[in-house]
CSV table of C-alpha atoms in Angstrom, one decimal:
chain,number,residue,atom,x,y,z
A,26,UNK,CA,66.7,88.4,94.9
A,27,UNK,CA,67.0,90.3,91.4
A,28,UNK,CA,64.5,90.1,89.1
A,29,UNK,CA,65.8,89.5,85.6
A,30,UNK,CA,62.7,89.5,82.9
A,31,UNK,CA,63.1,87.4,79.3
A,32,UNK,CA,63.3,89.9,76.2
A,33,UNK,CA,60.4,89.0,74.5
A,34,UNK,CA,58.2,89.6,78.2
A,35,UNK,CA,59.6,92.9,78.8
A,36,UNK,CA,59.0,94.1,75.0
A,37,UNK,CA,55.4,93.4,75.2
A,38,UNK,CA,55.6,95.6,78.7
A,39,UNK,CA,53.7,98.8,77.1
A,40,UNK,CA,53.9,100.3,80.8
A,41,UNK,CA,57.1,100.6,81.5
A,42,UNK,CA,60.1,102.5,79.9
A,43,UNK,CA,62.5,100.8,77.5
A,44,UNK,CA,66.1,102.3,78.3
A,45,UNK,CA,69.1,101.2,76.3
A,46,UNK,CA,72.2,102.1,78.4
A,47,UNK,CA,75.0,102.7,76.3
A,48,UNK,CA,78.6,102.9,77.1
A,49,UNK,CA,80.5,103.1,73.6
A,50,UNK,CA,81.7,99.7,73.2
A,51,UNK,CA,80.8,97.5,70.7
A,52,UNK,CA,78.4,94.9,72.9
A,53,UNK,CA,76.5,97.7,73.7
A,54,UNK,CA,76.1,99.6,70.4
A,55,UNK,CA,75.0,96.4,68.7
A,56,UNK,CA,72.3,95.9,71.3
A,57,UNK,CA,71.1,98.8,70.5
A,58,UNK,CA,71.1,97.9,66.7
A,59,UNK,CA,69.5,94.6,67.5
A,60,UNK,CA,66.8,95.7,69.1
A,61,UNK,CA,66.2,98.5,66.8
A,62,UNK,CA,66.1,96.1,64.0
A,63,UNK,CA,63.8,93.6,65.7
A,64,UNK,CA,61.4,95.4,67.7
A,65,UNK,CA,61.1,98.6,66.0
A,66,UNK,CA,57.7,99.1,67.9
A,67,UNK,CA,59.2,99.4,71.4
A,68,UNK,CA,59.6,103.0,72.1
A,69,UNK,CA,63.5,102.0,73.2
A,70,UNK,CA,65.4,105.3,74.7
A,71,UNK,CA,69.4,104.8,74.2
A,72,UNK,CA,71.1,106.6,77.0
A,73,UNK,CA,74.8,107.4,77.4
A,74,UNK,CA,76.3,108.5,80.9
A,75,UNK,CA,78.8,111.1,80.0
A,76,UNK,CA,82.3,111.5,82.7
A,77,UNK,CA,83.3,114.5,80.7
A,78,UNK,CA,86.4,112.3,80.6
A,79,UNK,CA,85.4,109.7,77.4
A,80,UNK,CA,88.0,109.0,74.0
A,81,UNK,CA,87.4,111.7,71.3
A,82,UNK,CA,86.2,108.5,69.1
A,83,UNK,CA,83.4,107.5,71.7
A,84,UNK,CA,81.9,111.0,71.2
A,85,UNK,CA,82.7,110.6,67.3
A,86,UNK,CA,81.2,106.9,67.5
A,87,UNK,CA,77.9,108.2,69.1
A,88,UNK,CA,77.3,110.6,66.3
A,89,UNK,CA,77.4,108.1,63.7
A,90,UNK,CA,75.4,105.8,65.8
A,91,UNK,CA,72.8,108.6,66.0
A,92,UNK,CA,72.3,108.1,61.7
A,93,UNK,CA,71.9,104.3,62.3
A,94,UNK,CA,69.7,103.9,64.6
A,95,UNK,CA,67.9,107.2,63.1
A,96,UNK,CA,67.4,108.4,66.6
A,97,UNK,CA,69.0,110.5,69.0
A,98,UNK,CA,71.5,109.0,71.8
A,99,UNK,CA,70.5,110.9,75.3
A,100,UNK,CA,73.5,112.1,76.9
A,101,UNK,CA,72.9,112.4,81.0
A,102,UNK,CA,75.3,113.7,83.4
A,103,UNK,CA,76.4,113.5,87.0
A,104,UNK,CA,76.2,117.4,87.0
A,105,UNK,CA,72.6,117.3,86.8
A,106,UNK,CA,72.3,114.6,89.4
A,107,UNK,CA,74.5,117.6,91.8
A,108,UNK,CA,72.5,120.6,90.2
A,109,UNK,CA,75.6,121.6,89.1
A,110,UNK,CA,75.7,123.9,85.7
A,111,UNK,CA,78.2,122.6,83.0
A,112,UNK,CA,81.4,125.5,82.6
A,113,UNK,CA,84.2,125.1,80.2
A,114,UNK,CA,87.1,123.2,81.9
A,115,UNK,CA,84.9,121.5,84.3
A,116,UNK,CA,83.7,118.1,83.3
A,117,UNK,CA,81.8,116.0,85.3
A,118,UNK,CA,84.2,113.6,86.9
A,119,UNK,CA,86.6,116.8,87.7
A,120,UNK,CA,83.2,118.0,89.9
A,121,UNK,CA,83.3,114.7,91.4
A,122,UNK,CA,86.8,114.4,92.0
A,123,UNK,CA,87.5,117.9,93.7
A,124,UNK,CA,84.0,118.7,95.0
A,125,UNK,CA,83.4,115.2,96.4
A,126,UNK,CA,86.1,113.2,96.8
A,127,UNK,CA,89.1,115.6,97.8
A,128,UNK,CA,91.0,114.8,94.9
A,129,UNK,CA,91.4,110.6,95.7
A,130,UNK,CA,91.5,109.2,92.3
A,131,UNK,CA,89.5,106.2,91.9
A,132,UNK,CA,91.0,102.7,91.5
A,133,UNK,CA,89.7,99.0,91.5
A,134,UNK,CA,89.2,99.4,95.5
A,135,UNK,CA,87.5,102.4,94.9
A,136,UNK,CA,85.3,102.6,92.0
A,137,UNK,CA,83.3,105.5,92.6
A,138,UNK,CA,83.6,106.8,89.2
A,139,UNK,CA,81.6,103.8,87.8
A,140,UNK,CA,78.8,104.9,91.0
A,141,UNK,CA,79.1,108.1,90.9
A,142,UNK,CA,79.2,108.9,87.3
A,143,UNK,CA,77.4,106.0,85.5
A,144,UNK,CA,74.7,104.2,88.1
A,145,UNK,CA,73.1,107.4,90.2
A,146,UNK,CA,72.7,109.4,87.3
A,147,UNK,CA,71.1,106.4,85.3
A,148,UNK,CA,69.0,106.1,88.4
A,149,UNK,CA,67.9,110.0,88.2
A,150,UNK,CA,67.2,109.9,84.6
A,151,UNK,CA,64.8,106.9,85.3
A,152,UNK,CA,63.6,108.4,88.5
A,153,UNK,CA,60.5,106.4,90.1
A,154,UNK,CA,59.2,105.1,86.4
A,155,UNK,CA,58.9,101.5,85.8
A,156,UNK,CA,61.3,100.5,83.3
A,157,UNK,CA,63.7,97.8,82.2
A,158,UNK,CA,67.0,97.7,81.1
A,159,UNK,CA,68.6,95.8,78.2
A,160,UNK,CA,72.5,95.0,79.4
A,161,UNK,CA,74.4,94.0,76.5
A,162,UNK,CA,76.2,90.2,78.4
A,163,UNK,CA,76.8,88.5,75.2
A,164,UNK,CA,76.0,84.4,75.5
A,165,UNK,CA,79.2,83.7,75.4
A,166,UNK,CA,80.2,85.4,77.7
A,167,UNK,CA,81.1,84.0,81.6
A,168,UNK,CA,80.9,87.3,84.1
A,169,UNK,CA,81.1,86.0,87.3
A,170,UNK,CA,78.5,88.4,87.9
A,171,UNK,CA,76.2,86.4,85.8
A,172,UNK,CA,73.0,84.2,86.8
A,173,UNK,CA,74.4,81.2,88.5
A,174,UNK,CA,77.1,82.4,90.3
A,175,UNK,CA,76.1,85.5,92.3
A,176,UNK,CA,74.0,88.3,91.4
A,177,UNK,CA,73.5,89.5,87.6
A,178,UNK,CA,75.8,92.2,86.0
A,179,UNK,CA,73.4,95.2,87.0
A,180,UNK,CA,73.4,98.4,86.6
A,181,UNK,CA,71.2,99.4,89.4
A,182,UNK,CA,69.4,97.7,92.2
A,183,UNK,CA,66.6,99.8,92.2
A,184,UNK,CA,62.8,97.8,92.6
A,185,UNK,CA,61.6,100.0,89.6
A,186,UNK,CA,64.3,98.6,87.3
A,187,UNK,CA,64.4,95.4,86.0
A,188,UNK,CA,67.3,94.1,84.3
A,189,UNK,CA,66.9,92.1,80.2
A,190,UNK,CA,69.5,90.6,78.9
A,191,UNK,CA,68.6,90.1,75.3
A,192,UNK,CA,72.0,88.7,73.7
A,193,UNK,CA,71.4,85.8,76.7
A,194,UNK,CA,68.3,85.4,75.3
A,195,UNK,CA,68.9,85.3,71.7
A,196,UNK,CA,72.2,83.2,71.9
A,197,UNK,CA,74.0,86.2,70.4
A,198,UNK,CA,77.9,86.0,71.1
A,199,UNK,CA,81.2,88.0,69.8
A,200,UNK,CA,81.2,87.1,66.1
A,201,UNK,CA,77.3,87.9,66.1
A,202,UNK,CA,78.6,91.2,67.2
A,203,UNK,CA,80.8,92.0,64.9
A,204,UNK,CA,78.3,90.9,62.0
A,205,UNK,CA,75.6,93.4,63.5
A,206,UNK,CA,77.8,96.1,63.6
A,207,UNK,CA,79.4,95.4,59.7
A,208,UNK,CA,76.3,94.9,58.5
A,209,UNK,CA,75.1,98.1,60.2
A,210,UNK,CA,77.8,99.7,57.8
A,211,UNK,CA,79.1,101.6,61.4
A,212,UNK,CA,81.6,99.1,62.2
A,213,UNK,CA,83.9,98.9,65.4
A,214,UNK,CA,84.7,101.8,67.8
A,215,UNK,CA,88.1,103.0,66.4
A,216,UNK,CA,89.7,103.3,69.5
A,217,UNK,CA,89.8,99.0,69.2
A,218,UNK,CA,93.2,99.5,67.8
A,219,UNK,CA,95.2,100.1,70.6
A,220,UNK,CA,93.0,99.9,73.2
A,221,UNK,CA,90.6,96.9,74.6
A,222,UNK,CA,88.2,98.4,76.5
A,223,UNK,CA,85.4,101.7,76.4
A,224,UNK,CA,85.8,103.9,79.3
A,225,UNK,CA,87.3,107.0,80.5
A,226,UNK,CA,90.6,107.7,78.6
A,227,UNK,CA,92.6,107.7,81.8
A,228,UNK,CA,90.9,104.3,83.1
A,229,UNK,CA,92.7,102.6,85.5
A,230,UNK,CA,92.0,99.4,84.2
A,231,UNK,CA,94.2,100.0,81.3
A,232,UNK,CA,97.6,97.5,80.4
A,233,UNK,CA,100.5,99.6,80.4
A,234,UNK,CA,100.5,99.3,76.4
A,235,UNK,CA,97.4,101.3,76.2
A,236,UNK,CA,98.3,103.7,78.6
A,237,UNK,CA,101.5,103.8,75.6
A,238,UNK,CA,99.0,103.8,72.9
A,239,UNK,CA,97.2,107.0,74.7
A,240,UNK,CA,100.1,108.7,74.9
A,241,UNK,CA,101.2,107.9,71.1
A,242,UNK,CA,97.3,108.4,69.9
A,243,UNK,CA,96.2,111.4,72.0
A,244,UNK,CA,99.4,112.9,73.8
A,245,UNK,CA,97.6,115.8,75.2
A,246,UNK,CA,94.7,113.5,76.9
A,247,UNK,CA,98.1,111.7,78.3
A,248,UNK,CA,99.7,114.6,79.7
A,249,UNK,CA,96.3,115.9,81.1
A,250,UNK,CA,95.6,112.4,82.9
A,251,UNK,CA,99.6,113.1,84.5
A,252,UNK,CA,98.1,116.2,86.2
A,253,UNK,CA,95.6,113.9,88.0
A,254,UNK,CA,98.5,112.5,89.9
A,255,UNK,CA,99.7,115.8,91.4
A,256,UNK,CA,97.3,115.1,94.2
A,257,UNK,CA,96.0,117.9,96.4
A,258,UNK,CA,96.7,118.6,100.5
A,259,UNK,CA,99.9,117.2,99.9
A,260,UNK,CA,98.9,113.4,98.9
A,261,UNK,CA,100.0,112.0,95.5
A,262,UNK,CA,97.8,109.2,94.0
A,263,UNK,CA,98.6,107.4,90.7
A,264,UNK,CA,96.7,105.9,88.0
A,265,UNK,CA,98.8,102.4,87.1
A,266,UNK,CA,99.3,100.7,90.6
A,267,UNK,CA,103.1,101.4,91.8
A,268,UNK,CA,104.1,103.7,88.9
A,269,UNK,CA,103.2,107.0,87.8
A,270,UNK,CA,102.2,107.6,83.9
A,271,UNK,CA,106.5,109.3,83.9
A,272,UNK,CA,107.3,105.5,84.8
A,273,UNK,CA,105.0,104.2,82.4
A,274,UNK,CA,106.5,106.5,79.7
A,275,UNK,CA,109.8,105.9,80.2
A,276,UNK,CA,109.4,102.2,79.6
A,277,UNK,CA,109.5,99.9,76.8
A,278,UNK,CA,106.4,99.4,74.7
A,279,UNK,CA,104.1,96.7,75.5
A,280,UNK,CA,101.7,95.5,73.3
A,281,UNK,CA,97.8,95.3,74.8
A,282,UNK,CA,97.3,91.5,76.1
A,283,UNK,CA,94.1,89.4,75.8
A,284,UNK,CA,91.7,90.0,78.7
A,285,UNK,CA,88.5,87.5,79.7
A,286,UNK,CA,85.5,88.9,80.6
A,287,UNK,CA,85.8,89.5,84.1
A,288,UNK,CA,88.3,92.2,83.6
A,289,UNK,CA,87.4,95.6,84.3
A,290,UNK,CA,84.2,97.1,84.8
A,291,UNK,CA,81.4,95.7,83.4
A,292,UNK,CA,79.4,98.9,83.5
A,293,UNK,CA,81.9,100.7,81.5
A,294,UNK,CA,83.0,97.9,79.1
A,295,UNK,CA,80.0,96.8,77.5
């Protein structure tokens, strides 16, 4: 069984290391704020995952982050996991893809961008060190994932690293959020207005209207994520399930629905 530790145990936890994984997205960006603000004496290290395949205003977001919190954001890689030098042209999820996976995109049957990309290199950058960390599941919040029903919303299972869930803790839900990130002066990601979710710019979890709002937004990101689909060895594999993104262009524009928490990837969409 996971062991989950309360914030204010793990913060008191001078041993270990205190790693703020960071995925762009608002949840996770205020956590980091939060616990900047109160527990400036933990050593906390925020860490970002980088696909080589993020939004231009993730990257942009990060940056002004950085002046926040007054400290650098660590970017980590799969490339270093692989020993794999970074080139122009090559990001790490095209590695991945070509090197490892023969060109099968992933899909919600076959996430192994979110392993591949996000969890093992987390787990390298940690390595054997004790260390905890801080998942930003807002209280209000009702992952299925969650404590209660099935195992936590992890990001690894490894003995070494123990999970804290500090906005469970402090009762901090969506309009807490927000405040944290107004009053930070940083604000919102910009990519909020026509799109839902952090992630990879070609996620597959996106509605059809922000696969539209991609293409209107950034229209060469859009055309790059329709070379995906050519396939290699003669298979084709698409990004929206049944369509390719020359369906999804041609159609009428949708706006971006609600979506509950459960939708998507938790790892990606904090």
């Amino acid at each position: 069984m996971t062991t989950v530790a309360k914030t204010e145990d793990a913060v008191r936890d001078a041993t270990a290391r205190h790693i703020v994984p960071l995925s762009g997205g608002k949840d996770s960006t205020a956590l980091s704020i939060y616990l900047a603000q109160n527990y400036p004496h933990v050593p906390f290290e925020y860490v970002f995952s980088d696909t080589g395949a993020e939004l231009p205003e993730t990257y942009d977001y990060f940056e002004r982050l950085e002046h926040v919190l007054g400290k650098k954001v660590t970017r980590i890689t799969a490339l270093e996991m692989l020993g794999v030098g970074e080139k122009p042209g090559r990001s790490p999820f095209d590695v991945v893809l070509y090197d490892h996976f023969s060109g099968f995109l992933p899909s919600p049957r076959s996430r192994w961008c979110t392993r591949m990309l996000k969890i093992h290199p987390f787990e390298r950058h940690i390595g054997s060190d004790k260390a905890y960390s801080y998942i930003a599941i807002r209280a209000d919040e009702n992952r299925s994932g969650y404590l209660g029903n099935g195992k936590p919303v992890l990001l690894s299972e490894e003995p070494n690293i123990t999970p804290v869930y500090p906005f469970k803790d402090g009762g901090i839900t969506l309009a807490d959020v927000q405040r944290i990130l107004e009053e930070s002066g940083l604000g919102a990601p910009g990519y909020y207005e026509w799109r839902s979710r952090s992630g990879c710019y070609f996620c597959f979890y996106q509605q059809i209207g922000e696969w539209q709002g991609l293409r209107e937004r950034h229209p060469e990101l859009f055309e790059k994520a329709k070379t995906y689909e050519g396939g290699r060895n003669g298979r084709r594999y698409t990004w929206v399930d049944g369509r390719s993104l020359s369906d999804v262009e041609r159609m009428p524009r949708r706006e971006m629905k609600p979506k509950s928490d459960d939708d998507g990837c938790a790892i990606c969409h904090l």
